[in-house]
XYZ file of C-alpha atoms in Angstrom:
747
model
C 77.676 73.128 68.679
C 74.767 72.672 66.292
C 76.873 71.683 63.324
C 78.292 68.748 65.271
C 74.825 67.247 65.780
C 74.495 66.441 62.080
C 77.434 64.033 62.243
C 76.131 62.174 65.286
C 73.539 59.424 65.448
C 70.121 60.557 66.636
C 69.840 58.285 69.642
C 69.064 58.263 73.345
C 72.421 59.835 74.218
C 71.706 62.833 71.977
C 68.120 63.011 73.298
C 69.510 63.205 76.833
C 71.711 66.134 75.785
C 68.579 67.785 74.407
C 66.896 67.422 77.820
C 64.683 64.359 77.178
C 64.555 61.490 79.659
C 64.833 57.850 78.574
C 61.067 57.487 78.980
C 60.398 60.626 76.907
C 62.773 59.362 74.203
C 60.815 56.119 74.084
C 57.554 58.049 73.768
C 58.940 60.036 70.817
C 59.807 56.826 68.983
C 56.382 55.353 69.745
C 54.569 58.422 68.389
C 56.571 58.397 65.170
C 56.786 54.624 64.847
C 60.492 55.089 64.085
C 63.578 56.950 65.221
C 63.281 60.721 64.733
C 65.426 62.821 62.446
C 67.649 65.451 64.033
C 65.079 68.159 63.269
C 62.250 66.057 64.687
C 64.234 65.384 67.857
C 64.865 69.100 68.184
C 61.150 69.841 67.816
C 60.140 67.279 70.440
C 62.856 68.396 72.839
C 61.829 72.055 72.856
C 58.071 71.435 72.816
C 58.445 68.990 75.698
C 60.884 71.179 77.619
C 59.796 72.532 80.979
C 59.837 76.019 79.492
C 57.305 75.219 76.746
C 55.240 72.301 78.105
C 54.929 73.199 81.814
C 55.209 69.469 82.462
C 55.964 69.868 86.184
C 53.599 72.757 86.848
C 50.440 72.217 84.773
C 48.664 70.127 87.408
C 49.020 72.975 89.910
C 48.404 75.887 87.538
C 44.967 74.454 86.721
C 43.889 75.140 90.320
C 44.227 78.923 89.956
C 41.038 80.991 89.512
C 41.027 82.428 85.980
C 37.487 83.676 85.394
C 35.526 86.829 86.177
C 32.879 88.807 84.281
C 35.601 91.186 83.066
C 38.005 88.453 81.860
C 37.920 88.203 78.060
C 40.843 85.768 77.738
C 42.542 83.842 80.507
C 45.686 81.688 80.411
C 46.461 79.788 77.222
C 46.993 82.642 74.788
C 49.952 84.938 74.198
C 48.672 87.231 76.974
C 45.638 87.761 79.198
C 42.819 90.122 78.230
C 40.415 91.999 80.507
C 37.501 94.306 79.737
C 38.127 97.758 81.218
C 34.900 99.358 79.966
C 34.121 101.823 77.174
C 34.875 99.170 74.551
C 38.515 98.954 75.661
C 40.575 95.944 76.752
C 43.841 95.729 78.685
C 46.184 92.974 77.512
C 49.127 91.978 79.708
C 51.581 89.302 80.706
C 54.855 88.798 82.580
C 57.668 86.481 81.479
C 61.119 85.525 82.693
C 64.505 85.805 81.026
C 66.511 84.583 83.996
C 69.027 82.159 82.536
C 69.933 84.323 79.502
C 70.401 87.363 81.755
C 72.897 85.503 83.944
C 74.996 84.526 80.934
C 74.709 87.792 78.994
C 73.058 90.452 81.215
C 72.456 93.176 78.629
C 71.077 91.041 75.801
C 69.315 88.655 78.169
C 67.330 91.481 79.749
C 66.812 93.378 76.479
C 65.394 90.371 74.652
C 63.210 89.611 77.657
C 61.594 93.018 77.163
C 61.322 92.442 73.418
C 59.670 89.063 73.871
C 57.007 90.248 76.282
C 56.215 93.249 74.070
C 55.543 90.827 71.195
C 53.284 88.664 73.366
C 51.102 91.725 73.907
C 51.026 93.364 70.486
C 50.502 90.024 68.739
C 46.998 90.137 70.272
C 46.215 93.475 68.687
C 47.241 95.753 71.568
C 49.430 98.810 71.428
C 51.902 98.459 74.327
C 51.477 101.370 76.752
C 53.698 100.377 79.695
C 56.510 98.072 80.768
C 57.320 96.919 84.299
C 59.831 94.486 85.753
C 60.648 92.419 88.818
C 64.361 91.877 89.412
C 66.320 89.829 91.946
C 70.085 89.889 92.361
C 72.545 88.158 94.656
C 74.493 89.445 97.640
C 75.812 92.940 96.834
C 79.221 91.732 98.052
C 79.287 88.880 95.507
C 81.839 89.603 92.736
C 79.290 89.236 89.904
C 76.349 91.178 91.364
C 77.369 94.681 90.361
C 78.036 93.681 86.739
C 74.708 91.859 86.555
C 72.793 94.857 87.922
C 74.504 97.221 85.488
C 73.946 94.966 82.474
C 70.341 94.039 83.229
C 69.254 97.622 83.960
C 71.002 98.880 80.825
C 69.374 96.111 78.758
C 65.865 96.874 80.025
C 66.331 100.604 79.523
C 68.078 100.266 76.183
C 65.329 98.158 74.642
C 62.268 99.812 76.214
C 63.540 103.345 75.588
C 64.294 102.651 71.918
C 60.912 101.028 71.300
C 59.230 104.049 72.853
C 57.227 102.276 75.553
C 57.567 103.750 79.061
C 58.981 101.616 81.869
C 56.756 102.795 84.692
C 57.315 100.458 87.632
C 59.018 97.450 89.109
C 60.917 96.083 92.045
C 64.518 95.168 92.809
C 65.851 93.142 95.719
C 69.068 91.447 96.777
C 69.700 88.128 98.528
C 72.598 85.620 98.477
C 70.201 82.919 97.202
C 70.293 84.679 93.795
C 74.105 84.782 93.569
C 74.271 82.265 90.749
C 70.848 82.852 89.267
C 69.404 86.384 89.066
C 65.759 86.848 88.135
C 64.692 89.122 85.292
C 60.906 89.163 84.966
C 59.495 91.568 82.367
C 55.863 92.686 82.116
C 54.049 94.596 79.372
C 50.577 96.129 79.449
C 48.808 97.039 76.209
C 45.517 98.555 75.098
C 43.193 97.293 72.358
C 39.567 97.638 71.256
C 37.674 94.915 73.133
C 36.118 93.698 69.874
C 39.437 93.516 67.968
C 41.464 90.894 69.836
C 43.709 88.627 67.747
C 44.262 84.986 68.658
C 46.754 82.293 67.694
C 44.572 79.328 66.593
C 45.211 78.679 62.906
C 42.187 78.165 60.635
C 41.359 77.733 56.980
C 42.747 74.773 55.026
C 45.057 76.060 52.311
C 45.518 79.475 53.966
C 49.029 80.875 53.583
C 51.532 80.753 56.459
C 53.515 83.977 56.496
C 56.805 84.878 58.192
C 57.424 88.581 58.986
C 60.041 90.624 60.800
C 63.771 90.026 61.119
C 65.751 87.340 59.349
C 66.600 84.062 61.052
C 70.106 83.512 62.380
C 71.823 81.001 64.609
C 71.319 82.927 67.865
C 69.233 81.425 70.628
C 69.228 77.834 69.381
C 68.019 75.614 72.228
C 67.298 78.645 74.411
C 64.100 76.983 75.692
C 66.025 73.852 76.625
C 68.704 75.918 78.370
C 65.963 77.671 80.355
C 64.757 74.254 81.535
C 67.973 73.123 83.185
C 70.107 74.019 86.183
C 73.327 75.934 85.750
C 76.666 74.353 86.485
C 80.251 75.497 86.255
C 79.958 75.587 82.436
C 77.242 78.266 82.281
C 79.492 80.697 80.375
C 79.666 78.173 77.528
C 75.914 78.623 76.990
C 76.378 82.157 75.653
C 75.357 81.109 72.076
C 71.870 80.226 73.375
C 71.243 83.897 74.277
C 69.430 85.898 71.612
C 70.409 89.332 70.332
C 67.742 92.011 70.229
C 67.117 94.980 67.943
C 64.569 97.383 69.469
C 64.396 99.551 66.350
C 63.226 96.572 64.310
C 60.728 95.747 67.065
C 59.274 99.266 66.819
C 58.796 98.795 63.072
C 57.250 95.379 63.706
C 54.741 96.831 66.200
C 53.635 99.492 63.740
C 53.434 97.093 60.783
C 51.429 94.499 62.727
C 48.989 97.076 64.093
C 48.549 98.553 60.606
C 47.740 95.160 59.098
C 45.474 94.341 62.049
C 43.331 97.321 61.094
C 42.398 95.338 57.939
C 40.684 91.956 57.694
C 43.758 90.119 56.377
C 44.856 88.206 59.489
C 43.264 84.901 60.540
C 45.743 84.117 63.339
C 49.032 85.479 64.625
C 51.749 84.299 67.017
C 55.119 85.707 67.967
C 58.218 83.548 67.601
C 59.398 83.409 71.193
C 60.896 80.429 73.004
C 61.619 77.666 70.471
C 61.057 80.134 67.628
C 59.518 78.816 64.423
C 58.885 75.438 66.062
C 56.654 76.628 68.888
C 54.817 79.224 66.811
C 53.927 76.810 63.999
C 53.175 73.835 66.256
C 51.044 75.844 68.691
C 49.078 77.697 66.001
C 48.247 74.557 64.023
C 47.670 72.498 67.158
C 45.230 75.011 68.665
C 43.342 75.176 65.386
C 43.202 71.412 64.904
C 44.765 71.654 61.442
C 47.996 70.565 59.780
C 50.812 72.791 58.567
C 53.458 72.464 55.862
C 56.568 74.644 55.858
C 59.100 75.238 53.071
C 62.225 76.365 54.883
C 63.944 77.475 51.667
C 61.554 80.460 51.791
C 62.503 81.493 55.364
C 64.461 84.790 55.304
C 67.946 83.930 56.588
C 70.793 86.163 57.640
C 73.409 83.400 57.716
C 74.455 81.005 54.973
C 74.165 77.231 55.062
C 71.569 77.053 57.818
C 70.101 73.601 58.368
C 66.448 72.767 58.955
C 67.300 71.982 62.573
C 68.878 75.408 63.055
C 66.034 77.303 61.398
C 63.325 75.503 63.369
C 65.062 76.027 66.733
C 66.567 79.490 66.272
C 65.252 82.084 68.702
C 66.261 85.092 66.635
C 64.263 88.081 67.800
C 61.635 90.380 66.266
C 59.839 87.687 64.225
C 56.147 86.788 63.885
C 54.156 84.042 62.188
C 50.757 84.771 60.633
C 47.964 82.903 58.931
C 46.419 85.143 56.278
C 43.172 85.005 54.404
C 43.588 83.724 50.836
C 44.487 86.554 48.502
C 45.640 88.899 51.285
C 49.332 88.227 50.646
C 49.922 91.244 48.406
C 48.197 93.638 50.803
C 50.210 92.278 53.739
C 53.488 92.277 51.809
C 53.002 95.950 50.932
C 52.558 96.864 54.610
C 55.662 95.023 55.785
C 57.842 96.181 52.916
C 56.751 99.768 53.649
C 58.110 99.285 57.176
C 61.307 97.718 55.708
C 60.661 94.305 57.230
C 61.067 90.878 55.690
C 57.901 89.175 54.452
C 57.737 85.632 53.113
C 55.059 83.034 52.461
C 56.706 79.933 53.945
C 53.882 77.390 53.877
C 50.185 76.649 54.100
C 47.630 74.941 56.307
C 46.522 71.372 55.579
C 43.868 68.956 56.799
C 46.409 66.273 57.765
C 46.856 67.181 61.437
C 50.632 66.933 60.893
C 53.553 69.333 60.683
C 55.621 68.628 57.584
C 58.895 70.506 57.091
C 60.780 70.531 53.794
C 64.224 71.929 53.108
C 66.151 71.727 49.845
C 63.673 69.231 48.417
C 63.874 66.859 51.372
C 61.329 66.156 54.124
C 63.165 67.031 57.348
C 60.237 66.420 59.713
C 56.816 64.795 59.523
C 55.155 64.699 62.941
C 51.521 64.293 64.050
C 50.646 67.517 65.873
C 48.159 66.247 68.451
C 50.662 64.087 70.374
C 53.115 66.987 70.566
C 50.673 68.606 72.999
C 48.303 65.812 74.077
C 51.105 63.391 74.894
C 53.540 65.949 76.247
C 54.876 64.708 79.575
C 52.782 65.658 82.602
C 54.357 65.025 85.973
C 52.776 65.183 89.388
C 56.094 65.380 91.118
C 56.456 64.469 94.794
C 56.049 67.382 97.185
C 57.444 67.904 100.668
C 55.750 70.456 102.895
C 57.899 73.276 104.230
C 58.207 72.828 108.027
C 56.270 75.470 109.940
C 58.411 78.004 111.745
C 57.546 79.102 115.282
C 55.779 82.429 115.714
C 58.002 85.114 117.225
C 56.251 87.053 119.980
C 56.651 90.866 119.668
C 58.864 90.942 122.731
C 60.893 87.840 121.875
C 63.734 89.776 120.247
C 65.455 92.625 122.049
C 66.220 95.760 120.063
C 70.000 96.065 119.593
C 69.691 99.804 118.822
C 67.255 102.679 119.148
C 64.280 103.222 116.841
C 65.718 106.286 115.089
C 69.050 104.572 114.436
C 67.298 101.428 113.170
C 65.155 103.505 110.795
C 68.219 105.166 109.285
C 69.908 101.812 108.814
C 66.812 100.267 107.197
C 65.983 103.176 104.901
C 69.520 103.035 103.505
C 69.732 99.229 103.178
C 69.961 97.491 99.770
C 66.348 96.258 99.937
C 64.776 99.573 101.013
C 67.009 102.262 99.528
C 65.865 104.484 96.672
C 65.827 102.848 93.211
C 66.311 106.202 91.495
C 69.655 105.096 89.991
C 67.728 102.330 88.236
C 64.508 103.966 87.115
C 66.208 107.130 85.856
C 67.818 104.929 83.205
C 64.326 104.069 81.990
C 62.213 106.502 80.014
C 59.055 106.422 82.122
C 57.449 109.471 80.489
C 57.585 108.607 76.776
C 54.072 108.644 75.225
C 53.254 111.426 77.706
C 50.563 109.576 79.644
C 52.408 108.481 82.805
C 50.437 109.990 85.712
C 52.188 108.278 88.629
C 55.833 107.631 87.893
C 58.213 105.282 89.764
C 58.377 105.933 93.539
C 55.496 108.437 93.407
C 52.772 105.944 94.318
C 52.334 102.311 95.300
C 51.358 101.483 91.709
C 52.180 103.231 88.446
C 49.279 104.900 86.644
C 49.037 105.479 82.916
C 46.264 107.614 81.441
C 44.268 106.053 78.602
C 43.099 107.606 75.335
C 39.401 108.169 74.792
C 37.868 105.301 72.783
C 36.730 107.732 70.056
C 40.297 108.907 69.471
C 39.635 112.467 70.681
C 42.681 112.666 72.921
C 43.362 111.514 76.463
C 40.471 110.596 78.711
C 40.077 110.682 82.466
C 40.427 106.893 82.796
C 43.703 105.225 83.709
C 45.289 101.865 84.359
C 47.166 101.158 87.598
C 49.869 98.490 87.522
C 52.423 96.971 89.866
C 54.746 94.011 90.432
C 55.280 92.449 93.829
C 56.362 89.409 95.856
C 58.161 88.853 99.171
C 60.339 85.753 98.637
C 61.519 85.508 102.255
C 57.885 84.973 103.270
C 57.462 82.309 100.561
C 60.546 80.462 101.808
C 59.272 80.462 105.394
C 55.672 79.504 104.552
C 54.818 79.069 100.853
C 51.055 79.212 101.404
C 51.135 82.487 103.366
C 53.835 83.847 101.040
C 51.681 83.105 97.986
C 48.694 84.807 99.623
C 50.789 87.818 100.585
C 52.214 88.310 97.075
C 48.733 88.563 95.572
C 47.376 90.616 98.488
C 50.199 93.145 98.286
C 49.738 93.629 94.540
C 46.018 94.171 95.229
C 46.887 96.573 98.055
C 49.351 98.545 95.908
C 46.682 99.170 93.277
C 44.045 99.937 95.902
C 46.324 102.497 97.592
C 46.197 104.661 94.448
C 42.397 104.576 94.386
C 42.201 102.138 91.467
C 40.089 98.973 91.425
C 42.250 95.837 91.075
C 41.014 93.590 88.228
C 43.441 90.775 87.432
C 46.981 89.471 87.717
C 49.674 87.836 85.677
C 52.293 85.752 87.460
C 55.880 84.660 87.002
C 56.608 81.541 89.036
C 60.375 81.441 89.663
C 61.542 78.333 91.545
C 64.402 75.842 91.790
C 64.583 72.235 90.603
C 61.060 70.695 90.595
C 62.536 67.207 90.845
C 63.361 68.000 94.487
C 60.265 67.433 96.669
C 60.971 70.436 98.896
C 61.086 72.742 95.823
C 57.926 71.235 94.336
C 56.328 71.664 97.755
C 57.214 75.367 97.668
C 55.613 75.680 94.234
C 52.439 73.856 95.265
C 52.153 75.851 98.491
C 52.586 79.211 96.764
C 49.937 78.270 94.183
C 47.575 77.283 97.003
C 48.062 80.631 98.743
C 47.772 82.597 95.505
C 44.539 80.798 94.589
C 43.014 81.612 97.977
C 43.915 85.295 97.662
C 42.786 85.592 94.037
C 39.424 84.074 94.984
C 38.899 86.190 98.100
C 39.887 89.423 96.362
C 38.172 88.816 92.970
C 41.592 89.154 91.375
C 41.873 86.299 88.821
C 44.983 85.079 87.012
C 44.764 85.763 83.257
C 48.286 84.929 82.089
C 51.660 83.877 83.409
C 54.942 82.108 83.052
C 56.788 79.379 84.930
C 60.564 79.414 85.316
C 61.944 76.323 87.040
C 65.462 74.943 87.519
C 66.656 78.288 88.861
C 69.613 76.651 90.576
C 73.339 76.869 90.188
C 75.487 73.951 91.329
C 72.576 72.645 93.385
C 71.744 75.896 95.202
C 68.174 77.102 94.606
C 66.853 80.648 94.556
C 64.243 81.719 97.084
C 60.754 80.725 95.897
C 59.687 83.825 93.975
C 56.134 83.871 92.572
C 56.230 87.404 91.170
C 52.784 88.952 90.747
C 51.927 91.612 88.176
C 48.653 93.352 88.987
C 46.466 95.602 86.835
C 43.527 97.768 87.888
C 41.418 100.588 86.509
C 40.638 104.062 87.853
C 37.776 106.064 86.396
C 39.471 109.445 86.828
C 43.242 109.756 87.100
C 42.822 113.175 88.714
C 41.575 111.345 91.817
C 44.557 108.975 91.996
C 46.624 109.296 95.161
C 50.361 109.042 95.602
C 52.408 108.423 98.731
C 53.969 111.886 99.191
C 52.789 113.775 102.271
C 50.913 116.747 100.766
C 52.044 119.388 103.280
C 51.663 120.500 106.890
C 48.485 120.198 108.940
C 47.335 116.793 107.712
C 46.279 114.061 110.114
C 47.951 110.672 109.744
C 45.688 107.654 110.159
C 46.611 103.992 110.373
C 44.128 101.579 108.757
C 44.582 98.014 110.059
C 45.547 96.591 113.427
C 49.123 96.951 114.763
C 50.281 93.633 116.295
C 54.083 93.923 116.051
C 54.834 90.970 113.747
C 58.630 90.645 113.598
C 58.943 87.129 112.142
C 60.608 87.229 108.679
C 60.740 91.029 108.894
C 63.466 93.171 107.391
C 64.091 94.665 110.843
C 64.826 91.182 112.146
C 67.268 90.489 109.314
C 68.950 93.876 108.900
C 68.984 95.093 112.517
C 68.907 91.945 114.653
C 70.877 89.839 112.134
C 68.390 86.951 112.191
C 66.353 85.296 109.423
C 63.759 83.280 111.290
C 60.201 83.041 112.538
C 56.879 82.568 110.787
C 55.934 85.252 108.256
C 52.927 87.480 108.933
C 49.609 85.736 108.288
C 47.286 87.213 105.671
C 43.670 87.709 106.743
C 42.048 87.924 103.311
C 38.677 89.092 104.617
C 40.394 91.939 106.488
C 42.474 92.762 103.377
C 39.307 93.199 101.373
C 37.433 95.184 104.021
C 40.348 97.520 104.700
C 41.140 98.031 101.041
C 37.577 98.737 100.005
C 37.292 101.406 102.705
C 40.541 103.030 101.525
C 39.412 102.980 97.891
C 36.046 104.526 98.795
C 37.700 107.314 100.809
C 40.038 108.099 97.908
C 37.158 108.099 95.395
C 35.319 110.634 97.568
C 38.329 112.955 97.505
C 38.943 112.688 101.254
C 42.539 111.383 101.114
C 45.608 113.534 100.542
C 48.120 110.665 100.378
C 48.050 106.902 100.822
C 50.763 104.300 101.241
C 50.458 100.606 101.993
C 52.650 99.218 104.780
C 55.031 96.530 103.569
C 58.765 95.813 103.959
C 60.165 97.545 107.016
C 56.804 98.160 108.649
C 54.965 101.292 109.753
C 57.881 103.636 110.401
C 59.524 102.859 107.054
C 56.208 103.621 105.308
C 55.986 106.950 107.152
C 59.605 107.768 106.299
C 58.967 107.044 102.602
C 55.935 109.367 102.661
C 57.963 112.092 104.372
C 60.855 111.773 101.911
C 58.505 111.871 98.901
C 56.677 114.938 100.213
C 59.632 116.745 101.755
C 57.689 117.321 104.953
C 57.934 115.862 108.454
C 55.425 114.718 111.058
C 55.021 114.423 114.807
C 54.002 110.848 115.582
C 51.972 109.308 118.386
C 51.481 105.709 119.456
C 48.236 104.551 117.815
C 45.428 103.652 120.201
C 45.486 99.964 121.065
C 49.237 99.591 120.504
C 50.442 100.974 123.832
C 51.539 97.563 125.122
C 53.688 96.699 122.083
C 57.477 96.991 122.350
C 58.573 100.098 120.478
C 60.554 98.246 117.795
C 57.705 95.776 117.199
C 55.181 98.592 116.755
C 57.264 100.579 114.286
C 58.937 97.764 112.315
C 56.453 94.866 112.474
C 55.226 93.695 109.081
C 51.627 92.641 109.766
C 49.528 92.756 106.607
C 46.465 94.586 105.309
C 47.517 98.041 106.532
C 47.684 101.536 105.052
C 48.774 104.997 106.176
C 46.462 107.824 105.090
C 47.092 111.561 105.209
C 43.816 113.467 105.548
C 42.715 117.000 106.322
C 41.171 117.345 109.818
C 37.477 117.167 108.808
C 37.857 114.079 106.544
C 39.815 112.422 109.349
C 36.732 112.435 111.557
C 34.697 110.977 108.690
C 37.277 108.262 107.933
C 37.579 107.161 111.572
C 33.802 107.035 111.974
C 33.401 105.007 108.771
C 36.098 102.574 109.872
C 34.475 102.146 113.288
C 31.072 101.460 111.719
C 32.622 98.760 109.501
C 34.592 97.157 112.337
C 37.915 98.131 110.740
C 40.779 99.026 113.097
C 41.803 102.655 112.536
C 43.766 105.074 114.701
C 45.460 108.452 114.579
C 49.227 108.351 114.074
C 50.051 112.023 114.378
C 50.115 115.193 112.313
C 52.276 116.396 109.431
C 54.492 119.460 109.623
C 58.060 120.588 110.196
C 61.177 119.154 108.653
C 61.618 116.040 110.807
C 59.916 112.831 111.844
C 59.485 113.127 115.607
C 58.853 109.900 117.505
C 56.555 109.673 120.544
C 59.552 109.542 122.879
C 60.897 112.812 121.468
C 63.639 111.428 119.182
C 63.724 113.427 115.962
C 65.089 112.475 112.535
C 65.355 115.181 109.892
C 63.623 114.417 106.592
C 66.702 115.654 104.747
C 68.963 113.141 106.538
C 66.442 110.393 105.746
C 66.437 111.449 102.089
C 70.235 111.520 101.838
C 70.561 108.109 103.453
C 67.732 106.692 101.312
C 69.337 107.957 98.097
C 72.945 107.087 98.890
C 73.409 103.321 98.773
C 72.700 102.357 95.180
C 74.709 105.120 93.400
C 77.627 104.528 95.784
C 77.477 100.779 95.218
C 77.274 101.047 91.432
C 80.105 103.591 91.241
C 82.619 101.259 92.874
C 85.308 99.922 90.569
C 85.203 96.213 89.818
């Protein structure tokens, strides 16, 4: 593919193949004052791609709240940075590898993990946890099973080999993802708050250094491919998928952190999307300097590579650094010790241009400022999603009994146990995972003491969440809910939520209804982030998630991070034993619109999604967090997909103990199925000993927070108010059965 470009004229037709519009092609010529070379066209096409320039989304992203007293670095760097006290900083980000994972599931997912790890450790952080957010198509679709198997194996294979625990995530299925699965990877790292490394190049004459793996032809035009819809020819795009090597990545982490302990590094950037092009252009551009590269010096693993191929390759496990003058020998010794390539490939200039030479010839000479300042910025037309009617609690008759519906829901693809998935991930490596997958609403990782004297009491809580069916029905409420649920998940462990990263997965932004979904979700997210003091510090946008014109559900995945002062006080969701009182925090209203009960049991996907009362979210959550901090709570679980009875069933399964339930006060008039399966927001189930129950109910009443008894734990079954009883063991078997059975079927 790439070799053929050299024989063709560099003209508008080739620019169109590279993803540039006629207007963008004209702008390139105007900036240069001439027609570009092939390498120059390649540079413009990737830097102005949707994936790198955010040309359709920037106007909306700027409306998100990004500041708080604890935010050290917001969006615009490799990852976000927050102050977590004691001189420590958490560094984190989430990114997508959707298109590559559809074409080549194992490598697409593996290199997604590798890329997000580099975004975090390039800022000076040691990665301490990985998470993910995955979406697959209809389980009955012929490709779904292979995609699940490949993606899960890729995530586990890379993360396990690097030695970073995969501690949390989410997986859901829907036909809208049949031709376009989502693979969103998140990494959280830890660094000294006064030793953060940034990407802005500085120091005229300073050496530009390439480290890591050698450059090959894999991944060329990966950023462009990620900025286009799929068609029937998607299999032909396999060469644009990179190949990862987690063992090299582990060496690269250790080498970078070792050199970062010295004063040698001025700036550092990983070579991610668009490879050497984006790293060199962004570093020099941010620093307001020029850069000259000698490509003959670039370590190459294939012969006869052209300048175009080297600049656009997305080979993995590579970094670009600006070093202090004279630090080359010290840095070379570190990287050669770790058996990694090291090469001085250029220097900084005062010209404000990027100049690329190869075999004695200038292959590119471009002013840097216009590459960013004049990058296309579109305020695309938006069409508002029509409001759906609200479904009254009694508007839909229950086609089956409550116990039967619970069994069907708990064993459905969207609610069944994910054990088959997370047991392929090493979630205990490093030995600091306190709350592992399925044990709590957010994962918790214990942190080392700042003085290096072993593990401390402090921990980080982290989660990923979004409910795409809500976002489809009402983007504003769906955006609010995604942020609120991430906040709620962290709160339910007892941790204080601090900040989020996001991964905005949407269809073709040139369609007004899709751009309307994006704008609406951003609006809802911004409202929730503001109300909950939960700012956005990093993120990623993945558009054109369509295949043959069919878009995915709008999926603004949220990755949340919070801090807990003492991990010993963190709560999980497992019922702790018999004799505990169950208390519902939040008002039951029986909201069935957009609920899983409505879809899975009644066979309908309709109605308005549950509204999110952000003031109530905050009030309810702060009460729950205070009760946990005081040691009054035995278990806590937020109520989400499937509603109240599903939450109770999950707590019973996790604890291996049953409960006798009662109708909470104030809910007597609700239809039974609406009470137990409604998905109204801002609610938690607490398990408390009898004396703390009195305290919790009194505190809630004083604060004006709805709270009511739900029953008492004990026995080996969940017993409903009407007397129907469901054994915890049968719930567990049904919950565990679907995914292993599905994945064991022959293709």
